[in-house]
PDB file of C-alpha atoms in Angstrom:
ATOM      1  CA  MET A   1       7.285 102.970 -16.386  1.00 90.00           C
ATOM      2  CA  LYS A   2       5.735 105.032 -13.660  1.00 90.00           C
ATOM      3  CA  GLY A   3       8.430 107.448 -12.320  1.00 89.00           C
ATOM      4  CA  ALA A   4      10.790 107.441 -15.281  1.00 94.00           C
ATOM      5  CA  GLU A   5       9.780 110.649 -16.515  1.00 96.00           C
ATOM      6  CA  PRO A   6      12.370 113.213 -17.654  1.00 97.00           C
ATOM      7  CA  ILE A   7      13.052 115.809 -14.956  1.00 96.00           C
ATOM      8  CA  PHE A   8      13.203 119.544 -15.715  1.00 96.00           C
ATOM      9  CA  LEU A   9      13.669 121.930 -12.570  1.00 96.00           C
ATOM     10  CA  PRO A  10      14.098 125.770 -13.369  1.00 96.00           C
ATOM     11  CA  GLY A  11      16.903 127.538 -11.260  1.00 96.00           C
ATOM     12  CA  ARG A  12      17.610 131.225 -10.660  1.00 95.00           C
ATOM     13  CA  LYS A  13      20.984 131.292 -12.267  1.00 92.00           C
ATOM     14  CA  ARG A  14      21.409 131.045 -16.075  1.00 93.00           C
ATOM     15  CA  ILE A  15      23.637 128.068 -15.743  1.00 97.00           C
ATOM     16  CA  GLY A  16      22.011 124.980 -16.858  1.00 98.00           C
ATOM     17  CA  VAL A  17      23.012 121.171 -15.533  1.00 98.00           C
ATOM     18  CA  LEU A  18      22.347 118.502 -18.076  1.00 99.00           C
ATOM     19  CA  LEU A  19      22.471 114.932 -16.405  1.00 98.00           C
ATOM     20  CA  TYR A  20      22.405 111.755 -18.229  1.00 98.00           C
ATOM     21  CA  HIS A  21      21.253 108.623 -16.517  1.00 97.00           C
ATOM     22  CA  GLY A  22      23.200 105.200 -16.749  1.00 95.00           C
ATOM     23  CA  TRP A  23      22.264 102.055 -18.607  1.00 94.00           C
ATOM     24  CA  SER A  24      18.885 100.461 -17.917  1.00 94.00           C
ATOM     25  CA  SER A  25      18.104 103.154 -15.464  1.00 95.00           C
ATOM     26  CA  SER A  26      15.995 106.270 -15.615  1.00 96.00           C
ATOM     27  CA  PRO A  27      16.347 110.041 -14.752  1.00 96.00           C
ATOM     28  CA  GLN A  28      15.080 109.395 -11.209  1.00 94.00           C
ATOM     29  CA  GLU A  29      18.641 107.986 -10.645  1.00 92.00           C
ATOM     30  CA  PHE A  30      19.322 111.630  -9.744  1.00 93.00           C
ATOM     31  CA  ASN A  31      16.180 112.356  -7.593  1.00 89.00           C
ATOM     32  CA  PRO A  32      15.743 109.034  -5.486  1.00 79.00           C
ATOM     33  CA  THR A  33      13.119 108.745  -2.975  1.00 75.00           C
ATOM     34  CA  TYR A  34      15.212 106.706  -0.912  1.00 71.00           C
ATOM     35  CA  THR A  35      18.344 109.291  -0.247  1.00 74.00           C
ATOM     36  CA  ASP A  36      19.218 112.768  -1.107  1.00 82.00           C
ATOM     37  CA  SER A  37      18.327 114.235  -4.603  1.00 90.00           C
ATOM     38  CA  THR A  38      21.101 115.266  -6.841  1.00 94.00           C
ATOM     39  CA  VAL A  39      18.967 117.319  -8.742  1.00 95.00           C
ATOM     40  CA  LYS A  40      17.060 119.173  -6.009  1.00 94.00           C
ATOM     41  CA  HIS A  41      20.310 119.955  -4.501  1.00 95.00           C
ATOM     42  CA  LEU A  42      21.615 121.749  -7.921  1.00 96.00           C
ATOM     43  CA  GLN A  43      18.274 123.592  -7.896  1.00 95.00           C
ATOM     44  CA  LYS A  44      18.481 124.964  -4.343  1.00 95.00           C
ATOM     45  CA  LEU A  45      22.144 126.078  -5.653  1.00 97.00           C
ATOM     46  CA  GLY A  46      20.223 127.964  -8.319  1.00 97.00           C
ATOM     47  CA  TYR A  47      21.129 125.769 -11.394  1.00 98.00           C
ATOM     48  CA  THR A  48      18.407 124.733 -13.901  1.00 98.00           C
ATOM     49  CA  VAL A  49      18.412 121.314 -14.078  1.00 97.00           C
ATOM     50  CA  TYR A  50      17.393 118.698 -16.893  1.00 98.00           C
ATOM     51  CA  VAL A  51      17.515 115.059 -16.944  1.00 98.00           C
ATOM     52  CA  PRO A  52      16.319 113.560 -20.177  1.00 98.00           C
ATOM     53  CA  LEU A  53      15.150 109.811 -20.658  1.00 98.00           C
ATOM     54  CA  SER A  54      17.539 107.929 -23.031  1.00 97.00           C
ATOM     55  CA  ARG A  55      15.909 106.096 -25.839  1.00 97.00           C
ATOM     56  CA  GLY A  56      14.701 102.621 -24.922  1.00 96.00           C
ATOM     57  CA  HIS A  57      14.668 103.195 -21.280  1.00 97.00           C
ATOM     58  CA  GLY A  58      11.806 104.019 -19.007  1.00 95.00           C
ATOM     59  CA  THR A  59       9.386 101.637 -20.617  1.00 96.00           C
ATOM     60  CA  GLN A  60      10.120  97.933 -20.952  1.00 96.00           C
ATOM     61  CA  PRO A  61      13.403  96.161 -21.250  1.00 95.00           C
ATOM     62  CA  ASP A  62      12.701  94.862 -24.734  1.00 96.00           C
ATOM     63  CA  ASP A  63      12.736  98.520 -25.842  1.00 97.00           C
ATOM     64  CA  LEU A  64      16.661  98.591 -25.483  1.00 95.00           C
ATOM     65  CA  ARG A  65      16.828  95.775 -28.170  1.00 94.00           C
ATOM     66  CA  GLY A  66      18.384  97.102 -31.393  1.00 94.00           C
ATOM     67  CA  ILE A  67      19.528 100.521 -29.812  1.00 96.00           C
ATOM     68  CA  LYS A  68      23.150 101.260 -30.269  1.00 95.00           C
ATOM     69  CA  TRP A  69      25.291 103.565 -28.560  1.00 93.00           C
ATOM     70  CA  GLU A  70      25.225 105.886 -31.575  1.00 96.00           C
ATOM     71  CA  ASN A  71      21.525 106.313 -30.806  1.00 97.00           C
ATOM     72  CA  TRP A  72      21.951 107.218 -26.929  1.00 97.00           C
ATOM     73  CA  LEU A  73      24.669 109.789 -28.545  1.00 97.00           C
ATOM     74  CA  ALA A  74      22.372 111.415 -31.139  1.00 98.00           C
ATOM     75  CA  ASP A  75      19.634 111.817 -28.768  1.00 97.00           C
ATOM     76  CA  ALA A  76      22.199 113.372 -26.181  1.00 98.00           C
ATOM     77  CA  ARG A  77      23.411 115.736 -28.774  1.00 98.00           C
ATOM     78  CA  GLN A  78      19.894 116.960 -29.651  1.00 98.00           C
ATOM     79  CA  HIS A  79      19.118 117.249 -25.698  1.00 98.00           C
ATOM     80  CA  TYR A  80      22.376 119.497 -25.476  1.00 99.00           C
ATOM     81  CA  ASP A  81      21.471 121.717 -28.743  1.00 98.00           C
ATOM     82  CA  GLU A  82      17.902 122.224 -27.353  1.00 98.00           C
ATOM     83  CA  PHE A  83      18.923 122.898 -23.579  1.00 98.00           C
ATOM     84  CA  SER A  84      21.993 125.119 -24.469  1.00 97.00           C
ATOM     85  CA  LYS A  85      19.453 127.488 -25.903  1.00 96.00           C
ATOM     86  CA  GLU A  86      17.459 127.994 -22.472  1.00 94.00           C
ATOM     87  CA  VAL A  87      20.638 128.460 -20.647  1.00 97.00           C
ATOM     88  CA  LYS A  88      23.805 130.917 -20.602  1.00 97.00           C
ATOM     89  CA  ARG A  89      26.263 128.320 -19.663  1.00 98.00           C
ATOM     90  CA  LEU A  90      26.226 124.693 -19.797  1.00 98.00           C
ATOM     91  CA  VAL A  91      27.447 121.740 -17.101  1.00 99.00           C
ATOM     92  CA  VAL A  92      27.012 118.168 -18.743  1.00 99.00           C
ATOM     93  CA  GLY A  93      27.212 115.060 -16.399  1.00 98.00           C
ATOM     94  CA  GLY A  94      26.165 111.475 -16.003  1.00 98.00           C
ATOM     95  CA  MET A  95      26.223 108.238 -14.253  1.00 96.00           C
ATOM     96  CA  SER A  96      27.744 105.272 -15.678  1.00 94.00           C
ATOM     97  CA  MET A  97      26.839 105.063 -19.252  1.00 95.00           C
ATOM     98  CA  GLY A  98      25.809 108.500 -19.064  1.00 97.00           C
ATOM     99  CA  ALA A  99      29.092 109.513 -17.799  1.00 97.00           C
ATOM    100  CA  ASN A 100      30.301 108.310 -21.062  1.00 97.00           C
ATOM    101  CA  ILE A 101      27.782 110.424 -22.876  1.00 97.00           C
ATOM    102  CA  ALA A 102      28.668 113.433 -21.081  1.00 98.00           C
ATOM    103  CA  LEU A 103      32.260 113.002 -21.456  1.00 98.00           C
ATOM    104  CA  THR A 104      31.790 112.538 -25.180  1.00 98.00           C
ATOM    105  CA  ILE A 105      29.436 115.714 -25.290  1.00 98.00           C
ATOM    106  CA  ALA A 106      32.004 117.625 -23.502  1.00 98.00           C
ATOM    107  CA  ALA A 107      34.636 116.485 -26.035  1.00 98.00           C
ATOM    108  CA  GLU A 108      32.298 117.937 -28.807  1.00 97.00           C
ATOM    109  CA  ARG A 109      30.507 121.001 -27.568  1.00 98.00           C
ATOM    110  CA  PRO A 110      31.529 123.903 -25.344  1.00 97.00           C
ATOM    111  CA  VAL A 111      30.557 123.163 -21.485  1.00 98.00           C
ATOM    112  CA  ALA A 112      31.412 125.194 -18.468  1.00 98.00           C
ATOM    113  CA  GLY A 113      31.909 121.843 -16.596  1.00 98.00           C
ATOM    114  CA  VAL A 114      31.872 118.027 -16.712  1.00 98.00           C
ATOM    115  CA  MET A 115      30.766 115.577 -13.757  1.00 97.00           C
ATOM    116  CA  SER A 116      31.364 112.054 -14.320  1.00 96.00           C
ATOM    117  CA  MET A 117      30.201 109.413 -12.097  1.00 95.00           C
ATOM    118  CA  GLY A 118      30.884 105.757 -11.927  1.00 91.00           C
ATOM    119  CA  THR A 119      32.405 106.052 -15.511  1.00 89.00           C
ATOM    120  CA  PRO A 120      33.124 102.617 -16.980  1.00 85.00           C
ATOM    121  CA  ILE A 121      36.172 103.466 -19.185  1.00 85.00           C
ATOM    122  CA  PHE A 122      39.104 102.304 -17.489  1.00 78.00           C
ATOM    123  CA  TYR A 123      38.916  98.516 -17.407  1.00 71.00           C
ATOM    124  CA  ARG A 124      40.532  95.414 -18.846  1.00 71.00           C
ATOM    125  CA  ALA A 125      39.265  92.321 -19.514  1.00 69.00           C
ATOM    126  CA  HIS A 126      40.754  88.827 -20.280  1.00 70.00           C
ATOM    127  CA  PRO A 127      40.510  87.991 -24.048  1.00 74.00           C
ATOM    128  CA  LEU A 128      38.346  84.768 -22.955  1.00 75.00           C
ATOM    129  CA  PHE A 129      35.947  87.210 -20.987  1.00 70.00           C
ATOM    130  CA  VAL A 130      35.845  89.337 -24.256  1.00 68.00           C
ATOM    131  CA  LEU A 131      35.002  86.452 -25.945  1.00 73.00           C
ATOM    132  CA  TRP A 132      32.257  85.171 -23.754  1.00 72.00           C
ATOM    133  CA  VAL A 133      30.562  88.546 -23.746  1.00 71.00           C
ATOM    134  CA  TRP A 134      30.598  88.514 -27.658  1.00 72.00           C
ATOM    135  CA  LEU A 135      28.991  85.154 -27.472  1.00 75.00           C
ATOM    136  CA  TRP A 136      26.696  86.090 -24.728  1.00 72.00           C
ATOM    137  CA  ARG A 137      25.171  89.155 -26.297  1.00 70.00           C
ATOM    138  CA  ARG A 138      23.740  87.107 -28.993  1.00 75.00           C
ATOM    139  CA  SER A 139      21.194  85.565 -26.595  1.00 76.00           C
ATOM    140  CA  GLN A 140      17.723  86.554 -27.220  1.00 79.00           C
ATOM    141  CA  LYS A 141      16.417  85.784 -23.719  1.00 84.00           C
ATOM    142  CA  LEU A 142      15.942  88.572 -21.276  1.00 86.00           C
ATOM    143  CA  LYS A 143      18.486  88.195 -18.421  1.00 84.00           C
ATOM    144  CA  THR A 144      17.730  89.358 -14.815  1.00 87.00           C
ATOM    145  CA  LYS A 145      20.048  91.484 -12.850  1.00 86.00           C
ATOM    146  CA  ARG A 146      21.565  90.050  -9.591  1.00 85.00           C
ATOM    147  CA  TYR A 147      22.391  92.204  -6.539  1.00 82.00           C
ATOM    148  CA  TRP A 148      24.994  91.908  -3.910  1.00 84.00           C
ATOM    149  CA  GLU A 149      22.801  91.582  -0.813  1.00 84.00           C
ATOM    150  CA  PRO A 150      23.749  94.655   1.273  1.00 82.00           C
ATOM    151  CA  ASP A 151      22.618  96.723  -1.732  1.00 81.00           C
ATOM    152  CA  LYS A 152      19.553  94.644  -2.794  1.00 84.00           C
ATOM    153  CA  ASN A 153      16.989  96.930  -0.801  1.00 83.00           C
ATOM    154  CA  ILE A 154      18.435 100.094  -2.142  1.00 80.00           C
ATOM    155  CA  ALA A 155      18.788  98.797  -5.817  1.00 81.00           C
ATOM    156  CA  LEU A 156      15.195  97.416  -5.826  1.00 82.00           C
ATOM    157  CA  LYS A 157      13.767 100.997  -5.094  1.00 83.00           C
ATOM    158  CA  LYS A 158      15.406 102.301  -7.957  1.00 86.00           C
ATOM    159  CA  VAL A 159      13.224 103.220 -11.066  1.00 90.00           C
ATOM    160  CA  HIS A 160      15.303 100.914 -13.593  1.00 92.00           C
ATOM    161  CA  TYR A 161      14.876  97.586 -15.530  1.00 91.00           C
ATOM    162  CA  ILE A 162      15.487  94.456 -13.392  1.00 89.00           C
ATOM    163  CA  GLN A 163      15.755  92.703 -16.840  1.00 91.00           C
ATOM    164  CA  TYR A 164      17.533  93.467 -19.652  1.00 88.00           C
ATOM    165  CA  PRO A 165      18.404  92.120 -23.294  1.00 91.00           C
ATOM    166  CA  PRO A 166      22.135  91.280 -23.138  1.00 86.00           C
ATOM    167  CA  GLU A 167      22.870  92.925 -26.470  1.00 86.00           C
ATOM    168  CA  SER A 168      22.331  96.180 -24.461  1.00 88.00           C
ATOM    169  CA  VAL A 169      25.177  95.703 -22.434  1.00 84.00           C
ATOM    170  CA  HIS A 170      27.408  95.526 -25.027  1.00 81.00           C
ATOM    171  CA  GLN A 171      26.420  98.925 -26.110  1.00 86.00           C
ATOM    172  CA  THR A 172      27.048 100.267 -22.978  1.00 86.00           C
ATOM    173  CA  VAL A 173      30.620  98.524 -23.025  1.00 83.00           C
ATOM    174  CA  ARG A 174      31.232 100.063 -26.693  1.00 84.00           C
ATOM    175  CA  SER A 175      30.599 103.658 -24.978  1.00 89.00           C
ATOM    176  CA  GLY A 176      33.482 103.227 -22.848  1.00 88.00           C
ATOM    177  CA  PRO A 177      36.247 103.230 -25.278  1.00 88.00           C
ATOM    178  CA  TRP A 178      34.809 105.857 -27.378  1.00 89.00           C
ATOM    179  CA  ALA A 179      34.669 108.498 -24.417  1.00 94.00           C
ATOM    180  CA  LYS A 180      38.109 107.191 -23.062  1.00 93.00           C
ATOM    181  CA  LYS A 181      39.907 108.182 -26.497  1.00 95.00           C
ATOM    182  CA  LEU A 182      37.944 111.872 -26.490  1.00 95.00           C
ATOM    183  CA  LEU A 183      39.346 112.955 -22.913  1.00 95.00           C
ATOM    184  CA  THR A 184      41.947 115.006 -24.221  1.00 95.00           C
ATOM    185  CA  ARG A 185      39.824 117.119 -26.093  1.00 97.00           C
ATOM    186  CA  ILE A 186      37.780 118.224 -23.042  1.00 96.00           C
ATOM    187  CA  LYS A 187      38.453 121.990 -22.222  1.00 92.00           C
ATOM    188  CA  ALA A 188      35.997 122.287 -19.410  1.00 85.00           C
TER     189      ALA A 188
END
């Protein structure tokens, strides 16, 4: 998928910022062409910035099939371990599912700070809704995202999947309770 490549921007400081993108998105979530760039702003402040591409993303929607939350987390741990060798101190952050990953990494490893944007960990679902999601995720047919009309033009400019396998939504939902239970262990 054009534009879904990982981002690495060297900075003046020995402080790195490792950002994780959200579900069905790409690293360009932090470097959009239609608005201000988070990664370029951080680089101007002197930080070295790295935004890896999560497994199953940036190619085609079917590549999300069979990917588990634990796969994304294992990759994130590896990205942290590799990037932490390049910098003296490390800040982690993420958007949506990527924020759950960042919170989990911050609970497990030393970080200088953590940024959590649009983090899906504080939600309550009616038991019938939970049952519906459980049944719905078994569908093999790709679903197409629907956008609220005022946001549609911006949403369609993003480098992300417009279609997705329902089972991948379930993996994102699973990441929330995992990250939530680790919040008290974050020392940043």
